[in-house]
Amino acid sequence: MAETQENAEQKIFVQNRRGVAGEAWVWFTAMGLTIGVAMVIGLLSLIGFRGLKVFWPQRAVVLQLQSESGSTQTMAGVITKEQEKAGHYEEGSEKQIEWQIFQGNKEVLGLSYKFVDYTDIQKVEYPLNLIRVERLEYGDAFGFPVSLKTPDGGMIDAGDPAFSGELAKAVKQATRVRKEIKTIEKKQIGKINYAIEDKKIKLKGLERKQKAGTAEAEKINAELKDLFARYEILAAKARQLRDQSAGYVLVYKISSGQEKNLPAEKMVDFYFPNQLNRIERFQRFCHRIFHFLADEPREANTEGGVFPAIFGTFVMTVMMSLFVTPFGVMAAIYLREYAKQGVLVQIVRIAVNNLAGVPSIVFGVFGVGFFVYFVGGSIDQLFFADRLPTPTYGTGGILWASLTLALLTVPVVIVASEESLASVPNGMREGSLACGASKWQTIQRVVLPAAAPGILTGFILAMARGASEVAPLMLVGVVKLAPNLPIDNIFPFMHFDRKFMHLGFHIYDLGFQSPDSEAAKPMVFATTLLLISLVVLLNLSAIWIRERLRKKYVVGTF
Amino acid sequence: MNTMTDDLKKTEPKTPPVTVGQETYEKHDQSKSDVRACITVDHYDFFYGKTQAIYDAHFVMPEKQVTAIIGPSGCGKSTLIRNINRMNELVDGVSHTGDIRIYSQSIYDPQLEVTELRKRIGMVFQKSNPFPKSIYENVIYSLRVSGQNRKSILDEVCEMSLKASALWDEVKDRLHQSAMSLSGGQMQRLCIARAIANRPEILLMDEPCSALDPIATAKIEELIYELKKDFTIVIVTHNMQQAARVSDMTAFFYMGNLVEFGETKKMFMSPEKKQTEEYITGRFG
Ligand SMILES: Nc1ncnc2c1ncn2[C@@H]1O[C@H](COP(=O)(O)OP(=O)(O)OP(=O)(O)O)[C@@H](O)[C@H]1O
Ligand SMILES: [Mg+2]
């Protein structure tokens, strides 16, 4: 009898287990999370892998090719991809593989990327003396060094043990001179150009007022003359530097056997990809990443670095945050603390929420119409009339771009701030009022500090959204290549009317607007990785601040 | 404050004796001739929208004594105490008739800034509500909002208030840490320190011990006893023993009505109303 009772108990137990309501839903939720996480991880690892691979100094190969027709060919470069050949296969035939080779030497070979049939490859070699040169123009070059011509007419043979040391010295010197020239041209001559421009505009203004011959105009003319003289001196200095640096010339043979000359001042860097050991490889990897981050773009943005784009993105995001945060928080304070909660406030709230769903391009259009043409145009009329018809603020610029994005992200800030204001316990407000504080004092001294972490969350969301937005920017001031940074050494240091570069737009431009899309692909991945990293970095720093605030105000338990 | 008491002396004869039950307040006053009326609740009705929460309350709380307000939950104790510093005005749609006077001045006097009124009345809430600031900043909050920024004064006030609320020894080494790191009992004492920091005339306490353990409760009761020397204290409590221990006067409310008001000793020994007796002995409520 005892046994049957046990059985019965067991049965009940089993029944109960079956009967737990909603078990299936737990699985659904877990599945949803898994899919989401898998997609994010997949995307990030793809971008991370492809983005970092760009900088890894891969080994270079020399391929002996023989096509079906019997012609032979040698080819040097880096294997970038192995894939199945596209097209239809005959029934039963083997699948054909092809390799994508980055062969560089664009000025000779035309295309820097080429596909070769796997079956055509006769021999694969990794010669130690294969050199890869990064050049100012035409991208990378692969070749076998022959000799180095020195300025005094000498010649160092490639077999000489001193060869690579001398070459490195030559490149280093050339880089230094280039930097000096750049400093002169960009900073000093840039400053003079700016001043000349300014004076010319003043002169034009005087002319318009029919005061062309007056003493004032004369003075400006004299100043102009002086500026031109200074310009000449600097230009001569730059020319002299340029001549000085000339001299070293690398002679190398490309895979087809052709001999080429490359002056050192056209070289950015060089290395022997098959001679590097693991540590050197890693050093070079870091070196290339550094140059990607710190250099300016070359060759229609497909070469060089992305520094101006990083800088533009950063400055714009910070400016946007400076605009959006006070504005959004103030609006939220009014909505939550002062406005009488009623139908009207509810309508306003819904409208604000809906604003977050408006397509971003619409904000771009609004930015052009309102900020650029109306506000910017009016500013030009009032303050920069001398420069018209050349617009100053009446054209896209970093100020208008950040204002447009601020408008775009303000609903996020308002909603998050309102939530966090609402979550501040009423007891705190009462405590403050009971101490004789006015309402504003209460908000300022008690409510806002308590709501700060939540407000920062909104700020983080807004920043992430703003930093990764591209569409509206294209209308209000982003350009493919900006001649100057929005912040520089020329008074007044911050030029909010300037156009700027942006990583998001850079990606678009590289991927879809560049003449050689295959060549731009690695840069697209690298830039995407960078943009994501920048957004993550900005977010992490904001989160760090928030956690510090939280810790400070952590609510004790009884 | 002095001018107020002078005012009071002048106006006192004019106000009629306040009747509470069969006993008049004047009668009570005769036994302690130095006691003056501090808070006068004068035929006070209070409404949340259309619901009336207090019906014609009428009694006087003496100066520098502890008045306990007792009664079952929902009878309007908090409503009354929160009206003394006009805290209930934060609720939408409230209204009142009658008057509450501090000494002889009506709290609804249009010339009286509500912030000024609240600076004269400290309040300790049922649920402790320290600000997300350091302990130090919490205590001197009321001075800061009145524009006092002299460090020497602030330091002195902070130390004095914390000593008065028996918290000084526990926190003197960590004044600049967040107040949120204190225990519940310490928080409540911190709120008391904050309430007395700018030397108000009146201290309102709404169930200050409801969330505390017996030891912390004992400390706060001791504290009330100490504070009585300087402040007029109004305390709401659900704990009959506590009311009996700390208060001099007791008001018993039931469903918004003041049922009985009198000396605590007398009320607990021989209540006049049957309802009071039943509530005090725990037979209903
Ligand atoms: N904000 C409010 N709006 C509307 N009615 C309220 C509000 N606050 C309190 N009341 C009502 O007023 C009456 C008195 O409430 P009150 O908070 O004063 O009770 P209490 O005596 O303090 O009770 P407890 O001992 O539970 O704290 C109750 O019926 C309550 O429902
Ligand atoms: Mg209450």
Tab-separated table of C-alpha atoms and ligand atoms in Angstrom, chain B residues 48 51 53 71-80 91 126 206-207 236 238, ligand 1:
chain	number	residue	atom	x	y	z
B	48	TYR	CA	-8.433	66.067	-1.097
B	51	THR	CA	-13.034	63.830	-0.085
B	53	ALA	CA	-9.790	64.114	5.284
B	71	GLY	CA	-5.194	57.129	15.616
B	72	PRO	CA	-5.864	54.235	13.280
B	73	SER	CA	-4.402	54.156	9.822
B	74	GLY	CA	-5.999	56.535	7.370
B	75	CYS	CA	-7.523	58.778	10.038
B	76	GLY	CA	-5.725	61.875	8.794
B	77	LYS	CA	-2.679	62.135	11.053
B	78	SER	CA	-0.222	62.625	8.209
B	79	THR	CA	-2.621	64.958	6.484
B	80	LEU	CA	-2.746	67.171	9.526
B	91	VAL	CA	-0.996	67.570	-4.017
B	126	GLN	CA	7.933	58.580	7.902
B	206	ASP	CA	5.663	61.637	10.985
B	207	GLU	CA	6.173	58.152	12.385
B	236	VAL	CA	2.701	60.999	14.740
B	238	HIS	CA	1.262	54.128	15.891
C	1	LIG	N1	-2.699	62.560	-1.864
C	1	LIG	C1	-3.909	62.149	-1.482
C	1	LIG	N2	-4.939	62.246	-2.336
C	1	LIG	C2	-6.166	61.845	-1.970
C	1	LIG	N3	-6.448	61.317	-0.789
C	1	LIG	C3	-5.459	61.204	0.112
C	1	LIG	C4	-4.139	61.598	-0.196
C	1	LIG	N4	-3.352	61.356	0.870
C	1	LIG	C5	-4.163	60.826	1.807
C	1	LIG	N5	-5.416	60.731	1.361
C	1	LIG	C6	-6.573	60.217	2.119
C	1	LIG	O1	-6.728	60.972	3.269
C	1	LIG	C7	-7.024	60.160	4.376
C	1	LIG	C8	-6.031	60.392	5.482
C	1	LIG	O2	-4.739	59.978	5.053
C	1	LIG	P1	-3.440	60.116	5.925
C	1	LIG	O3	-2.287	59.848	5.076
C	1	LIG	O4	-3.462	61.413	6.596
C	1	LIG	O5	-3.606	58.929	6.982
C	1	LIG	P2	-2.705	58.559	8.214
C	1	LIG	O6	-3.497	58.779	9.415
C	1	LIG	O7	-1.421	59.222	8.129
C	1	LIG	O8	-2.532	57.016	8.004
C	1	LIG	P3	-1.255	56.115	8.294
C	1	LIG	O9	-1.245	55.888	9.727
C	1	LIG	O10	-1.545	54.886	7.529
C	1	LIG	O11	-0.091	56.847	7.774
C	1	LIG	C9	-7.022	58.737	3.881
C	1	LIG	O12	-8.350	58.332	3.695
C	1	LIG	C10	-6.318	58.810	2.573
C	1	LIG	O13	-6.877	57.885	1.688
